[in-house]
PDB file of C-alpha atoms in Angstrom:
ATOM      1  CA  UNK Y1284      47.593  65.190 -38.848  1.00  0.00           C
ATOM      2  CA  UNK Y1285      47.875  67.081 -41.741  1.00  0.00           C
ATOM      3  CA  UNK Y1286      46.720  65.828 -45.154  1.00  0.00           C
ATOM      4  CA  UNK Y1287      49.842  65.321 -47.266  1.00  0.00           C
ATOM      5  CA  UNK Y1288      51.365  63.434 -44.078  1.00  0.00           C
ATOM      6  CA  UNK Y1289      48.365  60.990 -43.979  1.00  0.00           C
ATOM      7  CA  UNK Y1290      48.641  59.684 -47.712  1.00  0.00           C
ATOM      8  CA  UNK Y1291      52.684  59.183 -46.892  1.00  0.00           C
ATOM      9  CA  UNK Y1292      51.584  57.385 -44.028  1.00  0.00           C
ATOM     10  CA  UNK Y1293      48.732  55.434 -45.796  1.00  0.00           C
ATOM     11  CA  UNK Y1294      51.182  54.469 -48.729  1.00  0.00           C
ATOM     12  CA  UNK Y1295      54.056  53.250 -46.593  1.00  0.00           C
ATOM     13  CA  UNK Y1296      51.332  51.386 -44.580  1.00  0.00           C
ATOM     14  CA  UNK Y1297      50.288  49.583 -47.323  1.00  0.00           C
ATOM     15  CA  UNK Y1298      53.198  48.203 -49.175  1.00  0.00           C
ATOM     16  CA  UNK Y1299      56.440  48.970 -47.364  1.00  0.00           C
ATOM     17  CA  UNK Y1300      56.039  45.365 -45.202  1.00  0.00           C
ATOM     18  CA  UNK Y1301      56.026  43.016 -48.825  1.00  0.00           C
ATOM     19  CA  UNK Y1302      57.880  42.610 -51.675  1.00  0.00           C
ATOM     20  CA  UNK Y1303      56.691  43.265 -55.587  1.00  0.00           C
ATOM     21  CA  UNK Y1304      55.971  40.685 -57.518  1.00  0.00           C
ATOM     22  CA  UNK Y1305      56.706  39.921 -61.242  1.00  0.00           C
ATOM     23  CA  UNK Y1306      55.793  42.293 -64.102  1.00  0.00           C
ATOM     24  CA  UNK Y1307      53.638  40.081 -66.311  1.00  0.00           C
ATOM     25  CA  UNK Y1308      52.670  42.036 -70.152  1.00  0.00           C
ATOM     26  CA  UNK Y1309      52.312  45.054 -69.286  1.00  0.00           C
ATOM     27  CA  UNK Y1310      50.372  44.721 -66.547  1.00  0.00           C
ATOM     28  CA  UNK Y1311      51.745  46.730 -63.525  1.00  0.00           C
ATOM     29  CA  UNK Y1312      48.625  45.957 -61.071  1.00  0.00           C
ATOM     30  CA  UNK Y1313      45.042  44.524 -60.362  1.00  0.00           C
ATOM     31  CA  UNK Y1314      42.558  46.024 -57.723  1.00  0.00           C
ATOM     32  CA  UNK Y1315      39.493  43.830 -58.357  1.00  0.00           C
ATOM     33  CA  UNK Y1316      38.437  43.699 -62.140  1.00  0.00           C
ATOM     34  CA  UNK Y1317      40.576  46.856 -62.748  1.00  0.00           C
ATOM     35  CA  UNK Y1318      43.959  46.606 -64.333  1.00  0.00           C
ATOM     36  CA  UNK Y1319      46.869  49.090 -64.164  1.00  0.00           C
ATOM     37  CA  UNK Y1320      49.316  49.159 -66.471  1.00  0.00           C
ATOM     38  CA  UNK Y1321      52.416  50.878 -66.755  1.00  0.00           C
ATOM     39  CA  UNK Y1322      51.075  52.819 -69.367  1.00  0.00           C
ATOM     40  CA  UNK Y1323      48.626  54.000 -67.118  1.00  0.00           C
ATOM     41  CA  UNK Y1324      51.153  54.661 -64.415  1.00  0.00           C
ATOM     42  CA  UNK Y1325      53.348  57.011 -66.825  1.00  0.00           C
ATOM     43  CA  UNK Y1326      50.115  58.922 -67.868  1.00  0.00           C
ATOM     44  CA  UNK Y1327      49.489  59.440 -64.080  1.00  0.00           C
ATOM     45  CA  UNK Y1328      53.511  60.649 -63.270  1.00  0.00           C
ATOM     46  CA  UNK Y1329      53.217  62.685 -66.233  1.00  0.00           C
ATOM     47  CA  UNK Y1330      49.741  64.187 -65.019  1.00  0.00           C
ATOM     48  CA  UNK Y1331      51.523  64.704 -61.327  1.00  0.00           C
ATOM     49  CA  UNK Y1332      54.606  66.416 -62.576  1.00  0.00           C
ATOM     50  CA  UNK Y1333      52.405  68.810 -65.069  1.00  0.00           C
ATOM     51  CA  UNK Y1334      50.501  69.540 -62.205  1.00  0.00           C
ATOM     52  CA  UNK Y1335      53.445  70.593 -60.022  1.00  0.00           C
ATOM     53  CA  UNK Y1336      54.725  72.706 -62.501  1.00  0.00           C
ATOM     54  CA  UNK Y1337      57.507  70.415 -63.384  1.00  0.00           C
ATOM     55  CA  UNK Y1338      59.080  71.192 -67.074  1.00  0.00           C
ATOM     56  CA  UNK Y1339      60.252  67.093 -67.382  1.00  0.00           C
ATOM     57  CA  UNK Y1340      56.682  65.875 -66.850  1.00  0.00           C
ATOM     58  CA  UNK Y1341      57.019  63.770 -70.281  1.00  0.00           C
ATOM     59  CA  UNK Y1342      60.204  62.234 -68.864  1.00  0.00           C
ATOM     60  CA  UNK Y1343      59.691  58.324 -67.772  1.00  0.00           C
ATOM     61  CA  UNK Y1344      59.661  57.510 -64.489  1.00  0.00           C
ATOM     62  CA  UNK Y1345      62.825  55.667 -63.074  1.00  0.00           C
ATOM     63  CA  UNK Y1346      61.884  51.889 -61.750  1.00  0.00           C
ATOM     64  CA  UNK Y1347      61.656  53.446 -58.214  1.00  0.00           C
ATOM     65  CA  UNK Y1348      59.017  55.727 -59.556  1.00  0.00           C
ATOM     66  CA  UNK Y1349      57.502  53.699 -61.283  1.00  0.00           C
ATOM     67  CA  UNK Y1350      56.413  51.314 -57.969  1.00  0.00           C
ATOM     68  CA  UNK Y1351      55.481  54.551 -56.146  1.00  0.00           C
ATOM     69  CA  UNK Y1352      53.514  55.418 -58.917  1.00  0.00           C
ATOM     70  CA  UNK Y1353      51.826  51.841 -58.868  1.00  0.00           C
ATOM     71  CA  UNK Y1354      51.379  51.886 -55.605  1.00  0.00           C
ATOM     72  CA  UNK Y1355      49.592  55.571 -55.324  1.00  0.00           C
ATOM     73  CA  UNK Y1356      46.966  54.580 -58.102  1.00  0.00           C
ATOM     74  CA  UNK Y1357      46.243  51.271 -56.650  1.00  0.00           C
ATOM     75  CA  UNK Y1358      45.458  53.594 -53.238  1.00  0.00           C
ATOM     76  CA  UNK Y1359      44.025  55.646 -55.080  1.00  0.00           C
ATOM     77  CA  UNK Y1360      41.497  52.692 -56.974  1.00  0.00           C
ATOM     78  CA  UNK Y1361      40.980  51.302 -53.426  1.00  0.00           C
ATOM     79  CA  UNK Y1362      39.863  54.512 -51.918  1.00  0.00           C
ATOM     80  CA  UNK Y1363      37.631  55.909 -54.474  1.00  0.00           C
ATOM     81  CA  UNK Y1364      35.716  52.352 -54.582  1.00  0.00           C
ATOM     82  CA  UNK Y1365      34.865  52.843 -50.855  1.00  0.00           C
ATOM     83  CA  UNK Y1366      34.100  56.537 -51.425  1.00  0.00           C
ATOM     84  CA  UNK Y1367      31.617  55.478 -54.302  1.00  0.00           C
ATOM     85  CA  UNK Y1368      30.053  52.509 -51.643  1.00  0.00           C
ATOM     86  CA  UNK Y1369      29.310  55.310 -49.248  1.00  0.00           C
ATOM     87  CA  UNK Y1370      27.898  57.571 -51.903  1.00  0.00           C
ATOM     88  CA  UNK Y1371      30.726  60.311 -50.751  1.00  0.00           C
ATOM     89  CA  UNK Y1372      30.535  62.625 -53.462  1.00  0.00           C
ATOM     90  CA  UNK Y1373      32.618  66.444 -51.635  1.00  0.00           C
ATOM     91  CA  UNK Y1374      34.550  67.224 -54.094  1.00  0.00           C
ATOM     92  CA  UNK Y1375      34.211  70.960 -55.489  1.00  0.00           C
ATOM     93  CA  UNK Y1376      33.747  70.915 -59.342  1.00  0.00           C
ATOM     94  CA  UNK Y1377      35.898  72.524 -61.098  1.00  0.00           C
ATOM     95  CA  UNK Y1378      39.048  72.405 -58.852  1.00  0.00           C
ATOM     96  CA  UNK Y1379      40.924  70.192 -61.077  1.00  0.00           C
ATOM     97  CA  UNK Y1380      40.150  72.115 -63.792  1.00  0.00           C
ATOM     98  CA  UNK Y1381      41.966  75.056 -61.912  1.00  0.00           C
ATOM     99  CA  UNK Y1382      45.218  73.409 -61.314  1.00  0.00           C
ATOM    100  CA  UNK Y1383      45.635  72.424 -64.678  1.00  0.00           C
ATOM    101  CA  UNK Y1384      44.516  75.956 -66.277  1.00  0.00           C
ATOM    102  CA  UNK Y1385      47.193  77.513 -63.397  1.00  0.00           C
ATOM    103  CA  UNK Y1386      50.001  75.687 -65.192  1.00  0.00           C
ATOM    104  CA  UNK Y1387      48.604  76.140 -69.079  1.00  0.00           C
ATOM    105  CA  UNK Y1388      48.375  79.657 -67.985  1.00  0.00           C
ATOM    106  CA  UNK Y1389      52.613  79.794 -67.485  1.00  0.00           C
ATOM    107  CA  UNK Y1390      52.958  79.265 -71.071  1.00  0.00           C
ATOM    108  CA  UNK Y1391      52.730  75.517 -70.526  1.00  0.00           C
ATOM    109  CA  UNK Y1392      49.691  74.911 -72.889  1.00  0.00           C
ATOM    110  CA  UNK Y1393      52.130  72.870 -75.415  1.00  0.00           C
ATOM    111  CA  UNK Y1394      53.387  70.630 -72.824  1.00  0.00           C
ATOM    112  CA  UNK Y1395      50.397  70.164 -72.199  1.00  0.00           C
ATOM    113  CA  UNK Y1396      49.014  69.173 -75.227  1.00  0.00           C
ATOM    114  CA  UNK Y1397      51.930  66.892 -75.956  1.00  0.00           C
ATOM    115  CA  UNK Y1398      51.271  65.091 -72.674  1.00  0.00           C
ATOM    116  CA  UNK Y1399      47.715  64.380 -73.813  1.00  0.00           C
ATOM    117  CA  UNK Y1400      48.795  63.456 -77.112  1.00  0.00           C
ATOM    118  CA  UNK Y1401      51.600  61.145 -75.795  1.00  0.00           C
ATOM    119  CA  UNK Y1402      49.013  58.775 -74.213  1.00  0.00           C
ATOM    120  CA  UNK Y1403      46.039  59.323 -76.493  1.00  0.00           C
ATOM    121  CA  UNK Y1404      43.901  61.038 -73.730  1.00  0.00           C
ATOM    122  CA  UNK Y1405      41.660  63.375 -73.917  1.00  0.00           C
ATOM    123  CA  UNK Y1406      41.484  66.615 -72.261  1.00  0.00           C
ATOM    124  CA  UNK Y1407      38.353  65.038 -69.798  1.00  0.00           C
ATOM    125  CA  UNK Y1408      39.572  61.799 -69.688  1.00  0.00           C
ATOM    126  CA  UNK Y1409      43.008  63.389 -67.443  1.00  0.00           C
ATOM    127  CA  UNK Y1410      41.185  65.957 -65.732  1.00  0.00           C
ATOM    128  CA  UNK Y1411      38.747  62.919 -64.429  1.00  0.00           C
ATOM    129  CA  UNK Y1412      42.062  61.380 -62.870  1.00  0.00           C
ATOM    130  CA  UNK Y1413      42.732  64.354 -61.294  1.00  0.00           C
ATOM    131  CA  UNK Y1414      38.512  64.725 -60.111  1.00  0.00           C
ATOM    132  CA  UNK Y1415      39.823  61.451 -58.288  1.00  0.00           C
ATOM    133  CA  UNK Y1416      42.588  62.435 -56.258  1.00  0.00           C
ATOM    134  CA  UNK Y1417      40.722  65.221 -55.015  1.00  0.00           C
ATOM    135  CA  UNK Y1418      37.911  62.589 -53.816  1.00  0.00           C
ATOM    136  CA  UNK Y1419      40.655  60.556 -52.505  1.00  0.00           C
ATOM    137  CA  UNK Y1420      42.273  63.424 -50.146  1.00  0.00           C
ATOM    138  CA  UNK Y1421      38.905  64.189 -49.191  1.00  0.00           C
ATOM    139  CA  UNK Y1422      37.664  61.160 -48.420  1.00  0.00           C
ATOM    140  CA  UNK Y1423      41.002  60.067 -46.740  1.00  0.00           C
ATOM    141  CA  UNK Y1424      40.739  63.152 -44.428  1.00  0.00           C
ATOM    142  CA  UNK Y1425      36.971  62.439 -43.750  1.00  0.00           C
ATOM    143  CA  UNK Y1426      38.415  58.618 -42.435  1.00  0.00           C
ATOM    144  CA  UNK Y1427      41.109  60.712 -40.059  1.00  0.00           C
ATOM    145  CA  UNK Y1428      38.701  61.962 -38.490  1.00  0.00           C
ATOM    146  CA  UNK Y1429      36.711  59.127 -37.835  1.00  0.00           C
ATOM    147  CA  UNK Y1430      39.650  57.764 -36.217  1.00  0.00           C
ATOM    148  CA  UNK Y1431      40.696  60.593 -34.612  1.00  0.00           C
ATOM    149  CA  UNK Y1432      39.977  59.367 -30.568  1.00  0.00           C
ATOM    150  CA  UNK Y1433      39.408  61.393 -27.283  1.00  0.00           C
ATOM    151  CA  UNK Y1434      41.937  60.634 -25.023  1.00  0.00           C
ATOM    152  CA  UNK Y1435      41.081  60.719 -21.235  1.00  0.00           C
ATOM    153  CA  UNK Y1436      43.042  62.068 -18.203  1.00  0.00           C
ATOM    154  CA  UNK Y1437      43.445  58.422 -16.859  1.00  0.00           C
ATOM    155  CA  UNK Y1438      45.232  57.682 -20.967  1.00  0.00           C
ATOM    156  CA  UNK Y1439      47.199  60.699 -20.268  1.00  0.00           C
ATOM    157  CA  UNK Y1440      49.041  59.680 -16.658  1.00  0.00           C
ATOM    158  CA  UNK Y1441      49.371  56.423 -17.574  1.00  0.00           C
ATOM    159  CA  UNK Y1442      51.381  57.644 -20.442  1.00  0.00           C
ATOM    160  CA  UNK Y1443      53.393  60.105 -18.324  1.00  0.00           C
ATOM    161  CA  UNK Y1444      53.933  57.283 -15.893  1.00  0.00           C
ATOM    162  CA  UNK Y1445      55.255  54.439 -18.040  1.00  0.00           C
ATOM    163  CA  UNK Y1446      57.853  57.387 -20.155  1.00  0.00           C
ATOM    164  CA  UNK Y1447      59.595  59.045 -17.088  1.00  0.00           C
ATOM    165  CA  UNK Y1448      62.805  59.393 -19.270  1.00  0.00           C
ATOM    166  CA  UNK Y1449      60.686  62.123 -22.137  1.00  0.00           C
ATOM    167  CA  UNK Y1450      59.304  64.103 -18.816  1.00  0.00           C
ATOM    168  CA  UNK Y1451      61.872  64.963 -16.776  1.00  0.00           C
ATOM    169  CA  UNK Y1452      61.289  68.090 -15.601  1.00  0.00           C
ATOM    170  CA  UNK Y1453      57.457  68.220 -16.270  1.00  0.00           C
ATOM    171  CA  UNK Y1454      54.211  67.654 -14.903  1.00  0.00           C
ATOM    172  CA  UNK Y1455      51.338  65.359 -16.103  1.00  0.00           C
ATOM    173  CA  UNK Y1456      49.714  68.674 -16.169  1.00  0.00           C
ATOM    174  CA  UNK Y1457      52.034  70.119 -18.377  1.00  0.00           C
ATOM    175  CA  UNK Y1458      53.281  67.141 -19.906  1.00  0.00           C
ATOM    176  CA  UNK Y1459      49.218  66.784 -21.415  1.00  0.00           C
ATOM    177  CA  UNK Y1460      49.223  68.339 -24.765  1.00  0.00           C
ATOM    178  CA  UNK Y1461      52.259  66.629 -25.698  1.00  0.00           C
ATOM    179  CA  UNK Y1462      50.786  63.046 -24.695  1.00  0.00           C
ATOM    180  CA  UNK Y1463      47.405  63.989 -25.988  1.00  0.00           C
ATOM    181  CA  UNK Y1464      49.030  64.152 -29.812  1.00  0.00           C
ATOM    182  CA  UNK Y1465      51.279  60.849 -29.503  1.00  0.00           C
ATOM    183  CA  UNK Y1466      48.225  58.982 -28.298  1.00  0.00           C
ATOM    184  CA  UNK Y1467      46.064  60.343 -31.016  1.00  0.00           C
ATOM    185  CA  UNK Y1468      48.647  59.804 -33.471  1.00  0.00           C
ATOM    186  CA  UNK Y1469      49.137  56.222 -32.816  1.00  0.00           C
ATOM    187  CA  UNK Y1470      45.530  55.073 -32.500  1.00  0.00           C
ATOM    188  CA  UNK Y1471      45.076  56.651 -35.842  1.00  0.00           C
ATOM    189  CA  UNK Y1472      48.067  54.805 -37.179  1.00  0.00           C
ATOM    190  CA  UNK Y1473      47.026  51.773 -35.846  1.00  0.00           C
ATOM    191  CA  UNK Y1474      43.572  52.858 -37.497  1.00  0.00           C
ATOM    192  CA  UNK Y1475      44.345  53.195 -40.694  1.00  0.00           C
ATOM    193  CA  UNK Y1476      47.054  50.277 -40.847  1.00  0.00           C
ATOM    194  CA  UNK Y1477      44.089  48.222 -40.349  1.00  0.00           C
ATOM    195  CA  UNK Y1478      41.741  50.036 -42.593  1.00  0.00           C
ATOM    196  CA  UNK Y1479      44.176  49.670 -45.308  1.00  0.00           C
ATOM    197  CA  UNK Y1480      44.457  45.887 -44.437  1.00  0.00           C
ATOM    198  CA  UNK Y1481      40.777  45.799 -44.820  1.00  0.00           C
ATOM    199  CA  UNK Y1482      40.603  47.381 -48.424  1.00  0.00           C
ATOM    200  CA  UNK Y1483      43.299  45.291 -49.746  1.00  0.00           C
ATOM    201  CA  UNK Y1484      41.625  42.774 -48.840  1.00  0.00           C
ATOM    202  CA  UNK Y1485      37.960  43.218 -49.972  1.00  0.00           C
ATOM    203  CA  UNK Y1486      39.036  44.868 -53.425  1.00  0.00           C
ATOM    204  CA  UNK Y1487      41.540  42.414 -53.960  1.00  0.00           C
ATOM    205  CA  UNK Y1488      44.920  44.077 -54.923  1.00  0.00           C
ATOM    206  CA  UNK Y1489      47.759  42.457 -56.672  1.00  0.00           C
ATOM    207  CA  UNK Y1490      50.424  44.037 -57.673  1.00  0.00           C
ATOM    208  CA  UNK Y1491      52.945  42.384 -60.258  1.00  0.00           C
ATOM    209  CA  UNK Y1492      56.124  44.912 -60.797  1.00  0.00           C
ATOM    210  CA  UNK Y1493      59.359  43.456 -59.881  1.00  0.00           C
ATOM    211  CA  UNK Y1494      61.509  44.437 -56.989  1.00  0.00           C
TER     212      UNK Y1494
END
């Protein structure tokens, strides 16, 4: 399953099943002692849009944005706490350095500067956000493949068995890769589903934007 894929899944896993609560001063979330607040979630959109080349990354984020927003950095928070508890530390140095010097280099350096200046950061201070979501992706791929399972012959026919109607003209034989990746792909649904249920839990996120 390919990277990008698995942090759509994770997301929609995590908060698409309950509704937002109320925004209370500012403060957009809570994973454990941390607080999020909106400010912080339009420094990150703003960091994600420079990043992607995008010439409105000082733009605000509409409401719908905002939540997604929210909801990546409390992922985010979540993750990198149980990267730092198992001392997972792969993350290249200087890679987010790169993608930010990529887009300065398209005679971007102002926007960037005005980003930075917007929300009182400094220069280190975004490209350690960025250091993060690299640790995240890697981390979150290291957990895929933890999850990943082997699925046996006796999975597989069982499979072809109880789905006649998506085999018709096939054998279990040739029908095998194809079951092989649905199999895989729903245990490591199921997988990370729980995982997610499992961090929420033990870090403690609330979440207080509005619906």
């Amino acid at each position: 399953m390919r990277l990008r894929k698995v942090v759509v899944l994770l997301l929609w896993l995590a908060w698409a099943p309950w509704a937002l609560g109320v925004l209370l001063n500012g403060t957009a979330a809570k994973v454990g002692k941390t607080i999020i607040t909106v400010e912080d979630a339009y420094f990150y959109h703003a960091l994600g849009a420079f990043k992607t080349g995008s010439e409105t990354s000082l733009n605000r984020p509409s409401p719908a944005e905002l939540r997604k927003t929210v909801q990546k950095i409390i992922f985010e928070e979540m993750v990198a706490l149980e990267a730092q508890s198992f001392k997972f530390q792969e993350v290249p140095k200087g890679l987010a350095q790169a993608q930010i010097n990529r887009q300065k280099g398209k005679s971007r350096p102002e926007q960037w500067r005005q980003i930075l200046s917007r929300f009182g950061k400094t220069e280190g201070e975004a490209l350690a956000l960025l250091d993060r979501s690299i640790l995240v992706e890697r981390f979150v791929q290291r957990k895929v493949e933890t999850l990943t399972p082997i699925i046996t012959d006796v999975e597989v026919e069982r499979y072809f068995r109880q789905n006649p109607g998506r085999f018709k003209d096939k054998t279990v034989e040739t029908a095998k890769p194809t079951i092989v990746l649905i199999l895989k792909k729903q245990r490591v649904e199921s997988g990370l589903e729980e995982w997610i249920r499992f961090l929420k839990k033990k870090y403690a996120v609330a979440e207080y934007l509005e619906s």
